[in-house]
Short mmCIF file of C-alpha atoms in Angstrom, two decimals:
data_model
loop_
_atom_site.label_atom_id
_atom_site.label_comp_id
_atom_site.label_asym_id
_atom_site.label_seq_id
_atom_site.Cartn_x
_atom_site.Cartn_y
_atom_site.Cartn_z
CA UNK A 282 0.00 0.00 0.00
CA UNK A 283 0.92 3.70 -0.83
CA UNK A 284 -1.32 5.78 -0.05
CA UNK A 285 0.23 9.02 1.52
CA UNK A 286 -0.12 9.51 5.38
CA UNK A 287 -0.12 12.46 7.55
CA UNK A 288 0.58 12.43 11.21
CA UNK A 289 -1.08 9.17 11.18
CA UNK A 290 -3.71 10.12 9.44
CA UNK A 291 -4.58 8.83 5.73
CA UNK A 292 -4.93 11.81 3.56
CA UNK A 293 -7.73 12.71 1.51
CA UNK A 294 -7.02 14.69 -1.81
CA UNK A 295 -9.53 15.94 -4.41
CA UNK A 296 -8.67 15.67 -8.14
CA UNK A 297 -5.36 17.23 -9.50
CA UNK A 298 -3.58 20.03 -7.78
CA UNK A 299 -4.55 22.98 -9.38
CA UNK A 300 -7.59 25.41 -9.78
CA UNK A 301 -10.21 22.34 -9.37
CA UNK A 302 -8.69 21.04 -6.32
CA UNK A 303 -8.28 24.69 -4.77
CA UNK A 304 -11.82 25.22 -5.56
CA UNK A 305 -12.98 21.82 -3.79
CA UNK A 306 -10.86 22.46 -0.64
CA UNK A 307 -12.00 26.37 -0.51
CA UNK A 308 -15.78 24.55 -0.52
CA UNK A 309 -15.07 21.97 2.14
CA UNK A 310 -13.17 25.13 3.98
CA UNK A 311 -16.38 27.27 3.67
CA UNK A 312 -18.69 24.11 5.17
CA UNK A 313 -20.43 23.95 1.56
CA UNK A 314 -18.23 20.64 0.24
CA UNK A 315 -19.57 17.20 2.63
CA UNK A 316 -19.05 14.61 0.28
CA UNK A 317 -16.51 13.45 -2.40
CA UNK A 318 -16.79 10.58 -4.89
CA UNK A 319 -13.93 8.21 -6.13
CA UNK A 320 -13.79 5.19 -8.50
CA UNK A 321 -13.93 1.79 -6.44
CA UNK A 322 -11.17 0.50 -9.22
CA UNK A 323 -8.83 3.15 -8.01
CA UNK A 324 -9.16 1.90 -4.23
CA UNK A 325 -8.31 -1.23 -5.63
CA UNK A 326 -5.76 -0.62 -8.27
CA UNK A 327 -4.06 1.45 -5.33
CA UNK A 328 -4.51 -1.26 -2.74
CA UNK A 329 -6.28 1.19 -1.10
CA UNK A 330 -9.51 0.44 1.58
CA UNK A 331 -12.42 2.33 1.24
CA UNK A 332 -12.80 4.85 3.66
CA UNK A 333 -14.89 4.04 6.72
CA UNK A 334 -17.33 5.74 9.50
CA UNK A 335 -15.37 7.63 12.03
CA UNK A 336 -12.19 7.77 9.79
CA UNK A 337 -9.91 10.99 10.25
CA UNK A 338 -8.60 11.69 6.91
CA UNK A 339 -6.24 14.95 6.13
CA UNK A 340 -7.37 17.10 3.67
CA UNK A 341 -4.51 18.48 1.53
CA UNK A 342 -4.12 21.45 -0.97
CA UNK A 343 -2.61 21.62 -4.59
CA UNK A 344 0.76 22.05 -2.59
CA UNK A 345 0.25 18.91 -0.62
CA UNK A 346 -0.18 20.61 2.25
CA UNK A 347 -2.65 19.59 5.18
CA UNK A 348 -4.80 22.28 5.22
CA UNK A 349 -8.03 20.49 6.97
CA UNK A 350 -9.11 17.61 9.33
CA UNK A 351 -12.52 15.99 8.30
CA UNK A 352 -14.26 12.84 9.80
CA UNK A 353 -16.32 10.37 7.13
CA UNK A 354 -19.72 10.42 8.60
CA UNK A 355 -20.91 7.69 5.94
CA UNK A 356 -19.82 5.79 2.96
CA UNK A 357 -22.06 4.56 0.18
CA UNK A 358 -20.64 2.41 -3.08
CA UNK A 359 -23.36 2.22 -6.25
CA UNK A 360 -23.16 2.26 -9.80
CA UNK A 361 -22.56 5.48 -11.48
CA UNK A 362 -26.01 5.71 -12.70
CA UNK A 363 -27.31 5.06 -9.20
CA UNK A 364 -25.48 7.82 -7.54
CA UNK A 365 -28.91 9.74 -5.79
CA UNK A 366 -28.86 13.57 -6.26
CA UNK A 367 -28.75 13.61 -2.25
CA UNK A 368 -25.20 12.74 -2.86
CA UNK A 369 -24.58 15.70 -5.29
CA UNK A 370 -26.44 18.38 -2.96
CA UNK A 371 -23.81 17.32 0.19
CA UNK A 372 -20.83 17.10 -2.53
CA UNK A 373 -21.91 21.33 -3.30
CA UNK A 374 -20.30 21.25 -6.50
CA UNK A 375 -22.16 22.37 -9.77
CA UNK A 376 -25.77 22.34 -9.70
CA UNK A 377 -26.44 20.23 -6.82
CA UNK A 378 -28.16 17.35 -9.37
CA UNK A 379 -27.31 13.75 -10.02
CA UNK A 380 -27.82 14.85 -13.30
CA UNK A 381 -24.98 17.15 -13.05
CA UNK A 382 -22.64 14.60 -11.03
CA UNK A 383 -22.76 12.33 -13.58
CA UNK A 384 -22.35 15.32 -16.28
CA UNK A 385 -19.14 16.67 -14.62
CA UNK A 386 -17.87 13.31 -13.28
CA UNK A 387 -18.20 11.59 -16.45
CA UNK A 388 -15.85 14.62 -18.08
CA UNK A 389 -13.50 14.68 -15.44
CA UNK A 390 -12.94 10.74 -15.10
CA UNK A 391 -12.78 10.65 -19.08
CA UNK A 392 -10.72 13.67 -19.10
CA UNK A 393 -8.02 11.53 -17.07
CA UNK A 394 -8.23 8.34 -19.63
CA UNK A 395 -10.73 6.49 -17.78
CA UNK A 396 -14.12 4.92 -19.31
CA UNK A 397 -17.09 5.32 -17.42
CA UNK A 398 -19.99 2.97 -17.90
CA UNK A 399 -23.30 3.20 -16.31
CA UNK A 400 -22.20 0.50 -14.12
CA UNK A 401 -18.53 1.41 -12.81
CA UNK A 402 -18.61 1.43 -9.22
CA UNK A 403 -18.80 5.03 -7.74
CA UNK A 404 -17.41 5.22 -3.56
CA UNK A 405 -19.47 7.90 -2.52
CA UNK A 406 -17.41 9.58 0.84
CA UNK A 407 -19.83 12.07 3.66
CA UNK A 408 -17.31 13.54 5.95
CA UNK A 409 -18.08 16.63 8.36
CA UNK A 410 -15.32 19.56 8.75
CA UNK A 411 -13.76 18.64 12.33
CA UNK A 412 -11.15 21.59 12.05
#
């Protein structure tokens, strides 16, 4: 396993560094952001486990830089079509849709090489801000 630890603590990073992921952190900063998705084959391409209840995970910035502690509150895995629009409206990105979930997930995943099929496996993350 490789997955990058802080203080103990597994780290949670949304997409790329750059202007996305300094836009997602700035949401989760600002309490609108309670929810994050990932791919269930890139937990287990990574030999990564899924992220559980009560889980401390630091947040990091494009600089790889803890910038936030969150707790996962609950954790969800369903197919991409499945993915409720409850799940968009605590993730507070675009339009707050499942509509527009699948819209901006299915550009971003397929923007980084990866197919997306109405069935691929979508880990669906709720955390709270702890500090």
């Amino acid at each position: 396993m490789s997955f990058e630890v802080i203080d103990g603590l597994r780290v949670m990073e949304f997409a790329n560094p750059g202007q996305l992921r300094d836009r997602l952190v700035n949401l989760v900063l600002e309490g609108k952001k309670q929810a994050t998705a990932g791919l269930l084959t890139e937990h287990e391409s990574e030999g990564e486990p899924i992220e559980f209840i009560g889980e401390r995970l630091v947040l990091i910035d494009s600089e790889n830089q803890g910038v936030a502690l969150i707790e996962v509150t609950n954790v969800e895995v369903s197919s991409f079509i499945d993915v409720p629009g409850e799940f968009a409206l605590a993730e507070g990105e675009g339009d707050l849709s499942g509509d527009d979930f699948r819209k901006s997930h299915l550009a971003y995943w397929s923007g980084e090489g990866i197919e997306i099929l109405d069935d691929t496996k979508v880990v669906q993350v709720y955390f709270k801000l702890i500090k």
